[in-house]
Amino acid sequence: MTRVLFALLLAPLLLLCSQLARAEADLLPPEQAFRAELNRIDERTVNIQFRVADGYYLYRERMRFTLQPAGDLAPTFPAGVIKDDPSFGKVEVYKHDTAVTLHAANPLPDDFRIAVRYQGCAEAGVCYPPQTTQLSTANPGISGSKSAVDKLFGTKPAPAPAADARSSDAGYFSGSPITTLSLFFLAGLGLAFTACMYPLLPIVSSIVIGAGQAGRGRALLLTLTYSQGLALTYTAVGVAAALTGTLLSVWLQQPWVIGAFALFFVAMALSMFGVFSLQMPGSLQSRFSEWSNRLPGGRYLSVFVMGALSAAIVGPCIAPPLAAALAYIGQQGNALLGGGALYAMALGLGVPLVVIGVLGNSILPRLPRWTMRVVQNVFGVLLLGMAIWVARPLWQPWFAGQQAAVAFTPVASSQALDSHLGNVGKPVMLDFYADWCVSCIEFERETLSDPRVQAALKDFVVLRADVTRNSADDASLLRRFGLYGPPAMLFFTAGAQGPQQRVIGFQNADAFLKTLESLRTR
Protein backbone atom coordinates (compact mmCIF):
# COMPACT_ATOMS: atom_id res chain seq x y z
CA MET A 1 0.00 0.00 0.00
CA THR A 2 2.89 2.34 0.82
CA ARG A 3 4.43 1.79 -2.64
CA VAL A 4 1.10 2.56 -4.32
CA LEU A 5 0.70 5.84 -2.42
CA PHE A 6 4.33 6.72 -3.16
CA ALA A 7 3.78 6.05 -6.86
CA LEU A 8 0.62 8.17 -6.91
CA LEU A 9 2.47 11.06 -5.29
CA LEU A 10 5.35 10.82 -7.78
CA ALA A 11 3.22 10.36 -10.90
CA PRO A 12 2.64 14.11 -11.53
CA LEU A 13 6.35 14.80 -11.01
CA LEU A 14 7.38 12.04 -13.42
CA LEU A 15 4.94 13.34 -16.02
CA LEU A 16 6.30 16.86 -15.65
CA CYS A 17 9.86 15.60 -16.02
CA SER A 18 8.97 13.66 -19.16
CA GLN A 19 7.41 16.75 -20.72
CA LEU A 20 10.38 18.90 -19.85
CA ALA A 21 12.68 16.27 -21.31
CA ARG A 22 11.10 16.82 -24.73
CA ALA A 23 13.21 19.91 -25.10
CA GLU A 24 16.56 18.35 -25.99
CA ALA A 25 18.28 21.69 -25.75
CA ASP A 26 17.83 21.42 -21.97
CA LEU A 27 20.08 18.34 -21.85
CA LEU A 28 23.78 18.95 -21.41
CA PRO A 29 26.41 17.00 -23.33
CA PRO A 30 28.00 14.38 -21.07
CA GLU A 31 31.30 16.26 -20.94
CA GLN A 32 29.44 19.25 -19.47
CA ALA A 33 27.10 17.30 -17.20
CA PHE A 34 30.00 15.40 -15.61
CA ARG A 35 33.62 16.50 -15.30
CA ALA A 36 36.49 14.64 -13.67
CA GLU A 37 39.69 16.21 -12.36
CA LEU A 38 42.79 14.56 -10.88
CA ASN A 39 44.68 15.89 -7.86
CA ARG A 40 47.69 14.25 -6.29
CA ILE A 41 47.62 14.00 -2.49
CA ASP A 42 50.87 12.18 -1.75
CA GLU A 43 53.16 9.60 -3.36
CA ARG A 44 50.56 6.82 -3.06
CA THR A 45 47.28 8.72 -2.99
CA VAL A 46 45.35 10.66 -5.61
CA ASN A 47 41.96 12.30 -5.59
CA ILE A 48 39.43 12.23 -8.43
CA GLN A 49 37.11 15.23 -8.20
CA PHE A 50 33.78 14.88 -9.98
CA ARG A 51 31.82 17.99 -10.93
CA VAL A 52 28.14 17.11 -11.32
CA ALA A 53 25.78 19.62 -12.90
CA ASP A 54 22.47 20.42 -11.23
CA GLY A 55 19.75 18.01 -12.27
CA TYR A 56 22.18 15.16 -12.98
CA TYR A 57 23.65 12.32 -10.95
CA LEU A 58 26.42 9.71 -11.13
CA TYR A 59 26.17 6.03 -10.18
CA ARG A 60 28.71 4.97 -7.59
CA GLU A 61 28.72 1.33 -8.72
CA ARG A 62 29.51 2.35 -12.32
CA MET A 63 32.78 4.04 -11.39
CA ARG A 64 36.02 2.29 -12.37
CA PHE A 65 39.60 3.51 -11.98
CA THR A 66 42.56 1.96 -13.82
CA LEU A 67 46.17 3.00 -13.31
CA GLN A 68 48.09 2.93 -16.58
CA PRO A 69 50.20 1.26 -17.79
CA ALA A 70 49.70 -1.10 -14.82
CA GLY A 71 48.93 -1.04 -11.13
CA ASP A 72 46.19 -1.47 -8.58
CA LEU A 73 44.11 1.34 -7.12
CA ALA A 74 41.84 0.93 -4.08
CA PRO A 75 39.07 3.55 -4.06
CA THR A 76 37.52 5.13 -0.98
CA PHE A 77 34.04 6.37 -1.85
CA PRO A 78 32.21 9.10 0.04
CA ALA A 79 28.65 8.49 1.14
CA GLY A 80 26.11 9.23 -1.57
CA VAL A 81 22.34 9.39 -1.75
CA ILE A 82 20.37 6.15 -1.96
CA LYS A 83 18.02 6.33 -4.93
CA ASP A 84 15.13 3.87 -4.67
CA ASP A 85 14.58 2.87 -8.25
CA PRO A 86 11.54 0.70 -9.06
CA SER A 87 13.52 -1.37 -11.56
CA PHE A 88 17.01 -1.68 -10.05
CA GLY A 89 16.18 -1.30 -6.36
CA LYS A 90 18.29 0.90 -4.10
CA VAL A 91 21.37 2.31 -5.83
CA GLU A 92 23.82 4.86 -4.48
CA VAL A 93 24.23 8.02 -6.56
CA TYR A 94 26.02 11.35 -6.31
CA LYS A 95 23.84 14.37 -7.09
CA HIS A 96 26.44 16.98 -6.19
CA ASP A 97 30.17 17.52 -6.58
CA THR A 98 32.02 14.67 -4.94
CA ALA A 99 35.48 13.14 -4.72
CA VAL A 100 36.90 9.62 -4.67
CA THR A 101 40.26 8.96 -3.03
CA LEU A 102 42.44 6.34 -4.74
CA HIS A 103 45.19 4.47 -2.89
CA ALA A 104 48.04 2.87 -4.84
CA ALA A 105 49.86 -0.21 -3.55
CA ASN A 106 53.24 1.23 -4.62
CA PRO A 107 54.57 4.79 -4.91
CA LEU A 108 53.31 6.47 -8.07
CA PRO A 109 55.80 7.72 -10.68
CA ASP A 110 56.16 11.39 -11.55
CA ASP A 111 54.05 10.94 -14.66
CA PHE A 112 51.12 8.55 -14.71
CA ARG A 113 47.69 8.19 -16.24
CA ILE A 114 44.41 7.01 -14.76
CA ALA A 115 41.51 5.82 -16.91
CA VAL A 116 38.29 6.92 -15.21
CA ARG A 117 35.07 5.22 -16.27
CA TYR A 118 31.73 6.48 -15.01
CA GLN A 119 28.07 6.72 -15.94
CA GLY A 120 25.31 9.14 -15.03
CA CYS A 121 21.78 10.18 -15.82
CA ALA A 122 19.67 13.30 -15.99
CA GLU A 123 16.82 13.69 -13.53
CA ALA A 124 14.62 14.18 -16.61
CA GLY A 125 14.94 10.44 -17.24
CA VAL A 126 17.72 10.23 -19.83
CA CYS A 127 20.76 8.06 -19.08
CA TYR A 128 24.11 8.69 -20.76
CA PRO A 129 26.25 5.82 -22.07
CA PRO A 130 29.26 4.92 -19.90
CA GLN A 131 32.02 7.50 -20.33
CA THR A 132 35.79 6.93 -20.13
CA THR A 133 38.26 9.76 -19.70
CA GLN A 134 42.04 9.69 -19.43
CA LEU A 135 43.47 11.84 -16.64
CA SER A 136 47.19 12.51 -16.21
CA THR A 137 49.41 14.75 -14.11
CA ALA A 138 53.08 15.48 -13.49
CA ASN A 139 54.14 15.12 -9.88
CA PRO A 140 53.63 18.58 -8.32
CA GLY A 141 55.13 17.51 -5.02
CA ILE A 142 53.23 16.77 -1.84
CA SER A 143 50.23 19.07 -1.95
CA GLY A 144 49.02 18.02 1.42
CA SER A 145 49.15 15.12 3.79
CA LYS A 146 46.29 13.36 5.40
CA SER A 147 46.11 13.16 9.15
CA ALA A 148 45.86 9.87 10.96
CA VAL A 149 42.23 10.60 11.70
CA ASP A 150 41.54 11.22 8.01
CA LYS A 151 43.23 7.99 7.03
CA LEU A 152 41.22 6.06 9.57
CA PHE A 153 37.79 7.58 9.06
CA GLY A 154 37.97 8.65 5.43
CA THR A 155 38.47 12.06 3.87
CA LYS A 156 36.21 13.93 1.50
CA PRO A 157 38.32 16.52 -0.27
CA ALA A 158 35.21 17.52 -2.18
CA PRO A 159 33.19 20.47 -0.93
CA ALA A 160 30.56 19.56 1.60
CA PRO A 161 27.35 18.49 -0.08
CA ALA A 162 24.33 20.67 0.03
CA ALA A 163 21.95 20.35 2.94
CA ASP A 164 19.65 18.14 0.92
CA ALA A 165 22.36 15.73 -0.16
CA ARG A 166 21.14 13.27 2.42
CA SER A 167 17.48 13.38 1.73
CA SER A 168 14.75 11.33 3.28
CA ASP A 169 15.19 8.64 0.65
CA ALA A 170 18.81 8.11 1.56
CA GLY A 171 18.07 4.65 2.86
CA TYR A 172 17.76 3.13 6.25
CA PHE A 173 21.49 3.07 6.98
CA SER A 174 23.37 5.73 5.03
CA GLY A 175 20.85 8.44 5.91
CA SER A 176 21.23 8.20 9.71
CA PRO A 177 24.15 6.80 11.71
CA ILE A 178 21.91 6.80 14.80
CA THR A 179 19.47 4.52 13.00
CA THR A 180 22.32 2.23 11.98
CA LEU A 181 23.64 1.95 15.53
CA SER A 182 20.14 1.38 16.90
CA LEU A 183 19.44 -1.43 14.44
CA PHE A 184 22.74 -3.12 15.21
CA PHE A 185 22.01 -2.84 18.94
CA LEU A 186 18.62 -4.49 18.44
CA ALA A 187 20.25 -7.22 16.34
CA GLY A 188 22.69 -7.94 19.17
CA LEU A 189 19.85 -7.98 21.66
CA GLY A 190 18.06 -10.55 19.52
CA LEU A 191 21.17 -12.73 19.28
CA ALA A 192 21.46 -12.66 23.07
CA PHE A 193 18.36 -14.87 23.31
CA THR A 194 19.81 -17.68 21.21
CA ALA A 195 21.60 -20.77 22.49
CA CYS A 196 24.90 -19.20 21.42
CA MET A 197 25.00 -17.28 24.69
CA TYR A 198 24.75 -20.30 26.99
CA PRO A 199 28.54 -20.89 27.11
CA LEU A 200 28.93 -17.39 28.58
CA LEU A 201 26.58 -17.92 31.53
CA PRO A 202 29.11 -19.86 33.64
CA ILE A 203 31.68 -17.11 33.04
CA VAL A 204 29.24 -14.42 34.16
CA SER A 205 28.40 -16.50 37.23
CA SER A 206 32.10 -16.80 38.09
CA ILE A 207 32.42 -13.02 37.87
CA VAL A 208 29.63 -12.52 40.39
CA ILE A 209 31.06 -15.20 42.68
CA GLY A 210 34.48 -13.59 42.43
CA ALA A 211 32.98 -10.37 43.72
CA GLY A 212 32.42 -12.10 47.04
CA GLN A 213 29.83 -10.53 49.32
CA ALA A 214 29.76 -7.23 47.40
CA GLY A 215 26.36 -5.86 46.57
CA ARG A 216 24.61 -5.54 43.26
CA GLY A 217 26.43 -2.28 42.53
CA ARG A 218 29.80 -4.00 42.32
CA ALA A 219 28.27 -6.91 40.42
CA LEU A 220 26.88 -4.38 37.93
CA LEU A 221 30.31 -2.76 37.42
CA LEU A 222 31.98 -6.13 36.94
CA THR A 223 29.46 -7.39 34.42
CA LEU A 224 29.62 -4.05 32.57
CA THR A 225 33.41 -4.41 32.42
CA TYR A 226 32.97 -7.92 31.08
CA SER A 227 30.56 -6.72 28.39
CA GLN A 228 33.01 -3.95 27.42
CA GLY A 229 35.71 -6.54 26.76
CA LEU A 230 33.23 -8.38 24.56
CA ALA A 231 32.12 -5.17 22.83
CA LEU A 232 35.56 -3.71 22.14
CA THR A 233 36.70 -6.97 20.57
CA TYR A 234 33.83 -6.76 18.10
CA THR A 235 34.61 -3.07 17.60
CA ALA A 236 38.10 -3.98 16.40
CA VAL A 237 36.56 -6.48 13.97
CA GLY A 238 34.19 -3.79 12.68
CA VAL A 239 37.03 -1.30 12.12
CA ALA A 240 39.05 -3.92 10.25
CA ALA A 241 36.06 -4.75 8.06
CA ALA A 242 35.54 -1.09 7.21
CA LEU A 243 39.22 -0.46 6.39
CA THR A 244 39.42 -3.46 4.06
CA GLY A 245 35.95 -3.03 2.65
CA THR A 246 37.08 -0.88 -0.28
CA LEU A 247 39.32 -3.70 -1.49
CA LEU A 248 36.58 -6.30 -1.07
CA SER A 249 34.05 -4.15 -2.90
CA VAL A 250 36.04 -4.47 -6.13
CA TRP A 251 35.87 -8.26 -5.98
CA LEU A 252 32.19 -8.16 -5.07
CA GLN A 253 31.49 -6.82 -8.56
CA GLN A 254 32.43 -10.19 -10.10
CA PRO A 255 29.50 -12.55 -10.85
CA TRP A 256 31.23 -15.62 -9.39
CA VAL A 257 31.93 -13.75 -6.16
CA ILE A 258 28.33 -12.54 -5.96
CA GLY A 259 27.09 -16.10 -6.46
CA ALA A 260 29.47 -17.49 -3.85
CA PHE A 261 28.37 -14.94 -1.26
CA ALA A 262 24.71 -15.63 -2.00
CA LEU A 263 25.26 -19.37 -1.46
CA PHE A 264 27.20 -18.60 1.72
CA PHE A 265 24.28 -16.64 3.16
CA VAL A 266 21.90 -19.46 2.19
CA ALA A 267 24.11 -21.94 4.06
CA MET A 268 24.24 -19.65 7.08
CA ALA A 269 20.45 -19.33 7.02
CA LEU A 270 20.16 -23.11 7.06
CA SER A 271 22.38 -23.21 10.13
CA MET A 272 20.04 -20.78 11.88
CA PHE A 273 17.10 -23.03 10.94
CA GLY A 274 18.87 -25.90 12.71
CA VAL A 275 19.81 -27.91 9.63
CA PHE A 276 23.37 -28.11 10.98
CA SER A 277 25.28 -26.65 13.93
CA LEU A 278 28.05 -24.08 13.59
CA GLN A 279 30.19 -23.55 16.67
CA MET A 280 33.77 -23.71 17.89
CA PRO A 281 35.03 -27.25 18.56
CA GLY A 282 34.39 -28.29 22.15
CA SER A 283 38.09 -28.83 22.91
CA LEU A 284 39.04 -25.27 21.93
CA GLN A 285 36.00 -23.89 23.74
CA SER A 286 37.05 -25.74 26.90
CA ARG A 287 40.64 -24.42 26.69
CA PHE A 288 39.44 -20.83 26.45
CA SER A 289 37.10 -21.36 29.39
CA GLU A 290 39.86 -22.96 31.50
CA TRP A 291 42.26 -20.11 30.72
CA SER A 292 39.72 -17.47 31.72
CA ASN A 293 38.81 -19.40 34.87
CA ARG A 294 42.44 -19.13 36.08
CA LEU A 295 42.08 -15.35 36.28
CA PRO A 296 40.79 -13.87 39.56
CA GLY A 297 37.09 -13.27 38.98
CA GLY A 298 36.70 -10.10 41.03
CA ARG A 299 39.33 -7.93 39.36
CA TYR A 300 38.30 -5.54 36.63
CA LEU A 301 41.26 -6.16 34.32
CA SER A 302 40.85 -9.91 34.43
CA VAL A 303 37.11 -9.54 33.93
CA PHE A 304 37.77 -7.37 30.87
CA VAL A 305 40.07 -10.07 29.47
CA MET A 306 37.32 -12.62 30.12
CA GLY A 307 34.98 -10.55 27.97
CA ALA A 308 37.51 -10.41 25.14
CA LEU A 309 38.00 -14.19 25.30
CA SER A 310 34.25 -14.70 25.32
CA ALA A 311 34.03 -12.99 21.94
CA ALA A 312 36.14 -15.82 20.54
CA ILE A 313 33.94 -18.43 22.23
CA VAL A 314 30.62 -17.09 20.98
CA GLY A 315 31.87 -15.69 17.65
CA PRO A 316 31.59 -18.81 15.46
CA CYS A 317 28.11 -19.56 16.79
CA ILE A 318 26.77 -16.16 15.68
CA ALA A 319 28.83 -16.20 12.48
CA PRO A 320 25.79 -16.08 10.14
CA PRO A 321 24.39 -12.71 11.27
CA LEU A 322 27.90 -11.46 12.02
CA ALA A 323 28.94 -12.18 8.42
CA ALA A 324 25.95 -10.23 7.14
CA ALA A 325 26.86 -7.31 9.40
CA LEU A 326 30.50 -7.34 8.25
CA ALA A 327 29.41 -7.42 4.60
CA TYR A 328 27.37 -4.25 5.13
CA ILE A 329 30.14 -2.52 7.09
CA GLY A 330 32.75 -3.41 4.47
CA GLN A 331 30.66 -1.73 1.76
CA GLN A 332 30.44 1.50 3.77
CA GLY A 333 34.21 1.95 4.04
CA ASN A 334 33.75 4.07 7.19
CA ALA A 335 35.82 2.80 10.10
CA LEU A 336 34.04 4.97 12.65
CA LEU A 337 30.63 3.69 11.59
CA GLY A 338 31.92 0.11 11.27
CA GLY A 339 33.45 0.04 14.72
CA GLY A 340 30.44 1.79 16.25
CA ALA A 341 28.00 -0.62 14.62
CA LEU A 342 29.78 -3.73 15.93
CA TYR A 343 30.18 -2.05 19.32
CA ALA A 344 26.42 -1.40 19.43
CA MET A 345 25.69 -4.99 18.43
CA ALA A 346 27.99 -6.32 21.15
CA LEU A 347 26.34 -4.04 23.71
CA GLY A 348 22.98 -5.50 22.77
CA LEU A 349 24.51 -8.94 23.06
CA GLY A 350 25.74 -8.13 26.56
CA VAL A 351 22.57 -6.57 28.02
CA PRO A 352 21.00 -9.87 29.14
CA LEU A 353 24.35 -10.98 30.56
CA VAL A 354 24.51 -7.83 32.67
CA VAL A 355 20.94 -8.38 33.86
CA ILE A 356 21.70 -12.00 34.72
CA GLY A 357 24.89 -11.00 36.52
CA VAL A 358 23.06 -8.46 38.67
CA LEU A 359 19.77 -10.26 39.31
CA GLY A 360 21.08 -13.81 39.19
CA ASN A 361 20.71 -16.45 36.52
CA SER A 362 17.59 -17.72 38.24
CA ILE A 363 15.58 -15.48 35.93
CA LEU A 364 16.73 -17.44 32.86
CA PRO A 365 14.35 -20.42 33.21
CA ARG A 366 11.40 -18.02 33.19
CA LEU A 367 12.01 -17.29 29.52
CA PRO A 368 9.92 -19.56 27.25
CA ARG A 369 12.04 -22.22 25.58
CA TRP A 370 10.54 -21.41 22.21
CA THR A 371 11.92 -17.86 22.38
CA MET A 372 15.40 -18.90 21.23
CA ARG A 373 14.01 -20.97 18.37
CA VAL A 374 11.85 -18.08 17.15
CA VAL A 375 14.77 -15.63 17.24
CA GLN A 376 16.98 -18.04 15.29
CA ASN A 377 14.25 -18.57 12.70
CA VAL A 378 13.85 -14.81 12.29
CA PHE A 379 17.57 -14.41 11.65
CA GLY A 380 17.38 -17.32 9.20
CA VAL A 381 14.68 -15.55 7.21
CA LEU A 382 16.69 -12.31 7.26
CA LEU A 383 19.76 -14.14 5.96
CA LEU A 384 17.74 -15.65 3.12
CA GLY A 385 16.63 -12.13 2.28
CA MET A 386 20.29 -11.08 2.34
CA ALA A 387 21.11 -13.89 -0.11
CA ILE A 388 18.42 -12.66 -2.50
CA TRP A 389 19.63 -9.07 -2.17
CA VAL A 390 23.27 -10.04 -2.80
CA ALA A 391 22.29 -12.03 -5.91
CA ARG A 392 20.21 -9.23 -7.45
CA PRO A 393 22.90 -8.21 -9.97
CA LEU A 394 22.79 -11.78 -11.36
CA TRP A 395 19.07 -12.23 -11.89
CA GLN A 396 17.93 -8.67 -12.64
CA PRO A 397 19.35 -8.49 -16.19
CA TRP A 398 17.70 -11.84 -17.00
CA PHE A 399 14.41 -10.66 -15.53
CA ALA A 400 14.61 -7.41 -17.45
CA GLY A 401 15.23 -9.40 -20.62
CA GLN A 402 11.95 -11.27 -20.11
CA GLN A 403 9.98 -8.05 -19.95
CA ALA A 404 9.87 -7.49 -23.72
CA ALA A 405 6.20 -6.89 -24.47
CA VAL A 406 6.71 -5.69 -28.08
CA ALA A 407 8.48 -7.64 -30.84
CA PHE A 408 11.23 -5.23 -31.89
CA THR A 409 13.40 -5.62 -34.96
CA PRO A 410 17.01 -4.95 -33.90
CA VAL A 411 18.99 -2.20 -35.61
CA ALA A 412 22.76 -2.27 -35.08
CA SER A 413 24.00 0.59 -37.27
CA SER A 414 23.00 3.63 -39.30
CA GLN A 415 23.28 1.58 -42.49
CA ALA A 416 20.86 -1.03 -41.14
CA LEU A 417 18.44 1.71 -40.13
CA ASP A 418 18.53 3.30 -43.58
CA SER A 419 17.79 -0.09 -45.11
CA HIS A 420 14.69 -0.49 -42.95
CA LEU A 421 13.47 3.07 -43.52
CA GLY A 422 13.69 2.69 -47.29
CA ASN A 423 11.82 -0.61 -47.51
CA VAL A 424 8.70 -0.16 -45.40
CA GLY A 425 5.35 1.32 -46.29
CA LYS A 426 4.28 2.01 -42.72
CA PRO A 427 5.31 4.54 -40.06
CA VAL A 428 8.39 3.53 -38.08
CA MET A 429 9.19 3.84 -34.39
CA LEU A 430 12.88 3.60 -33.47
CA ASP A 431 13.45 2.87 -29.78
CA PHE A 432 16.85 3.55 -28.18
CA TYR A 433 17.43 1.13 -25.29
CA ALA A 434 20.21 -0.05 -22.93
CA ASP A 435 20.34 -2.57 -20.10
CA TRP A 436 21.91 0.02 -17.81
CA CYS A 437 19.17 2.57 -18.52
CA VAL A 438 16.78 2.80 -15.55
CA SER A 439 14.08 4.65 -17.47
CA CYS A 440 14.31 2.14 -20.34
CA ILE A 441 13.43 -0.73 -18.02
CA GLU A 442 10.64 1.35 -16.50
CA PHE A 443 9.26 2.19 -19.96
CA GLU A 444 9.46 -1.49 -20.95
CA ARG A 445 7.68 -2.68 -17.85
CA GLU A 446 5.03 0.00 -17.32
CA THR A 447 4.31 1.42 -20.78
CA LEU A 448 5.06 -1.16 -23.46
CA SER A 449 3.36 -3.89 -21.43
CA ASP A 450 0.05 -2.00 -21.55
CA PRO A 451 -2.37 -3.79 -23.97
CA ARG A 452 -3.59 -0.44 -25.31
CA VAL A 453 -0.06 0.57 -26.27
CA GLN A 454 0.61 -2.80 -27.89
CA ALA A 455 -2.56 -2.48 -29.96
CA ALA A 456 -1.65 1.06 -31.06
CA LEU A 457 1.86 0.01 -32.11
CA LYS A 458 0.49 -2.55 -34.56
CA ASP A 459 0.21 0.33 -37.03
CA PHE A 460 4.00 0.89 -36.79
CA VAL A 461 7.15 -0.95 -37.75
CA VAL A 462 8.98 -1.05 -34.41
CA LEU A 463 12.79 -1.00 -34.46
CA ARG A 464 15.17 -1.05 -31.53
CA ALA A 465 18.73 0.25 -31.25
CA ASP A 466 20.29 -1.49 -28.25
CA VAL A 467 23.20 0.74 -27.20
CA THR A 468 24.12 -1.24 -24.09
CA ARG A 469 27.69 -1.93 -25.29
CA ASN A 470 28.21 1.70 -26.37
CA SER A 471 30.13 0.54 -29.45
CA ALA A 472 31.25 2.80 -32.29
CA ASP A 473 28.05 1.98 -34.21
CA ASP A 474 25.98 2.75 -31.11
CA ALA A 475 27.69 6.11 -30.68
CA SER A 476 27.23 6.87 -34.38
CA LEU A 477 23.49 6.23 -34.16
CA LEU A 478 23.15 8.47 -31.13
CA ARG A 479 25.14 11.28 -32.77
CA ARG A 480 23.10 11.02 -35.95
CA PHE A 481 19.98 12.11 -34.10
CA GLY A 482 21.65 14.40 -31.59
CA LEU A 483 20.99 12.08 -28.66
CA TYR A 484 23.11 11.74 -25.54
CA GLY A 485 21.63 8.43 -24.44
CA PRO A 486 18.47 6.38 -24.02
CA PRO A 487 15.57 6.28 -23.61
CA ALA A 488 14.43 7.93 -26.82
CA MET A 489 11.65 7.03 -29.26
CA LEU A 490 11.88 8.47 -32.78
CA PHE A 491 8.93 8.33 -35.18
CA PHE A 492 9.34 8.34 -38.98
CA THR A 493 6.64 8.64 -41.62
CA ALA A 494 6.68 6.02 -44.38
CA GLY A 495 9.72 6.50 -46.61
CA ALA A 496 11.18 9.41 -44.57
CA GLN A 497 14.84 9.46 -43.48
CA GLY A 498 14.36 12.04 -40.73
CA PRO A 499 12.18 11.69 -37.63
CA GLN A 500 8.78 13.36 -37.66
CA GLN A 501 8.57 13.39 -33.86
CA ARG A 502 10.63 12.25 -30.95
CA VAL A 503 9.98 11.36 -27.32
CA ILE A 504 12.93 11.79 -24.96
CA GLY A 505 12.76 10.17 -21.53
CA PHE A 506 10.08 8.13 -19.83
CA GLN A 507 6.39 8.40 -20.69
CA ASN A 508 3.64 6.48 -18.93
CA ALA A 509 1.06 4.55 -20.93
CA ASP A 510 -1.54 7.33 -21.07
CA ALA A 511 0.96 9.98 -22.21
CA PHE A 512 2.51 7.65 -24.77
CA LEU A 513 -0.93 6.78 -26.20
CA LYS A 514 -1.58 10.50 -26.70
CA THR A 515 1.71 10.75 -28.60
CA LEU A 516 0.75 7.86 -30.87
CA GLU A 517 -2.71 9.32 -31.42
CA SER A 518 -1.25 12.70 -32.41
CA LEU A 519 0.88 10.96 -35.05
CA ARG A 520 -2.17 9.31 -36.60
CA THR A 521 -3.99 12.62 -37.00
CA ARG A 522 -1.15 14.26 -38.94
Short mmCIF file of N, CA and C in Angstrom, two decimals, residues 187 190-191 265 268-274 320-322 372-386:
data_model
loop_
_atom_site.label_atom_id
_atom_site.label_comp_id
_atom_site.label_asym_id
_atom_site.label_seq_id
_atom_site.Cartn_x
_atom_site.Cartn_y
_atom_site.Cartn_z
N ALA A 187 19.82 -5.92 16.87
CA ALA A 187 20.25 -7.22 16.34
C ALA A 187 21.04 -7.99 17.39
N GLY A 190 18.73 -9.35 19.98
CA GLY A 190 18.06 -10.55 19.52
C GLY A 190 18.95 -11.77 19.59
N LEU A 191 20.23 -11.60 19.22
CA LEU A 191 21.17 -12.73 19.28
C LEU A 191 21.40 -13.20 20.71
N PHE A 265 25.36 -17.11 2.29
CA PHE A 265 24.28 -16.64 3.16
C PHE A 265 23.15 -17.66 3.23
N MET A 268 24.34 -20.18 5.73
CA MET A 268 24.24 -19.65 7.08
C MET A 268 22.80 -19.60 7.57
N ALA A 269 21.87 -19.32 6.66
CA ALA A 269 20.45 -19.33 7.02
C ALA A 269 20.02 -20.73 7.43
N LEU A 270 20.50 -21.73 6.71
CA LEU A 270 20.16 -23.11 7.06
C LEU A 270 20.69 -23.48 8.44
N SER A 271 21.85 -22.94 8.80
CA SER A 271 22.38 -23.21 10.13
C SER A 271 21.50 -22.58 11.21
N MET A 272 20.94 -21.41 10.93
CA MET A 272 20.04 -20.78 11.88
C MET A 272 18.72 -21.55 11.99
N PHE A 273 18.31 -22.21 10.91
CA PHE A 273 17.10 -23.03 10.94
C PHE A 273 17.33 -24.37 11.63
N GLY A 274 18.58 -24.66 12.01
CA GLY A 274 18.87 -25.90 12.71
C GLY A 274 19.21 -27.07 11.82
N PRO A 320 26.69 -16.47 11.24
CA PRO A 320 25.79 -16.08 10.14
C PRO A 320 25.37 -14.62 10.18
N PRO A 321 24.74 -14.13 11.27
CA PRO A 321 24.39 -12.71 11.27
C PRO A 321 25.61 -11.80 11.33
N LEU A 322 26.68 -12.27 11.96
CA LEU A 322 27.90 -11.46 12.02
C LEU A 322 28.48 -11.26 10.62
N MET A 372 14.13 -18.79 21.96
CA MET A 372 15.40 -18.90 21.23
C MET A 372 15.17 -19.43 19.82
N ARG A 373 14.27 -20.40 19.69
CA ARG A 373 14.01 -20.97 18.37
C ARG A 373 13.40 -19.94 17.43
N VAL A 374 12.49 -19.11 17.97
CA VAL A 374 11.85 -18.08 17.15
C VAL A 374 12.88 -17.06 16.69
N VAL A 375 13.75 -16.63 17.60
CA VAL A 375 14.77 -15.63 17.24
C VAL A 375 15.69 -16.19 16.16
N GLN A 376 16.10 -17.44 16.30
CA GLN A 376 16.98 -18.04 15.29
C GLN A 376 16.27 -18.14 13.94
N ASN A 377 15.00 -18.49 13.96
CA ASN A 377 14.25 -18.57 12.70
C ASN A 377 14.14 -17.20 12.03
N VAL A 378 13.93 -16.16 12.84
CA VAL A 378 13.85 -14.81 12.29
C VAL A 378 15.15 -14.43 11.60
N PHE A 379 16.28 -14.72 12.27
CA PHE A 379 17.57 -14.41 11.65
C PHE A 379 17.79 -15.27 10.41
N GLY A 380 17.28 -16.49 10.40
CA GLY A 380 17.38 -17.32 9.20
C GLY A 380 16.66 -16.71 8.03
N VAL A 381 15.45 -16.20 8.28
CA VAL A 381 14.68 -15.55 7.21
C VAL A 381 15.41 -14.30 6.72
N LEU A 382 15.96 -13.52 7.65
CA LEU A 382 16.69 -12.31 7.26
C LEU A 382 17.91 -12.66 6.41
N LEU A 383 18.59 -13.74 6.74
CA LEU A 383 19.76 -14.14 5.96
C LEU A 383 19.36 -14.63 4.58
N LEU A 384 18.22 -15.29 4.45
CA LEU A 384 17.74 -15.65 3.12
C LEU A 384 17.44 -14.40 2.30
N GLY A 385 16.86 -13.40 2.97
CA GLY A 385 16.63 -12.13 2.28
C GLY A 385 17.94 -11.49 1.85
N MET A 386 18.98 -11.59 2.70
CA MET A 386 20.29 -11.08 2.34
C MET A 386 20.85 -11.80 1.12
#
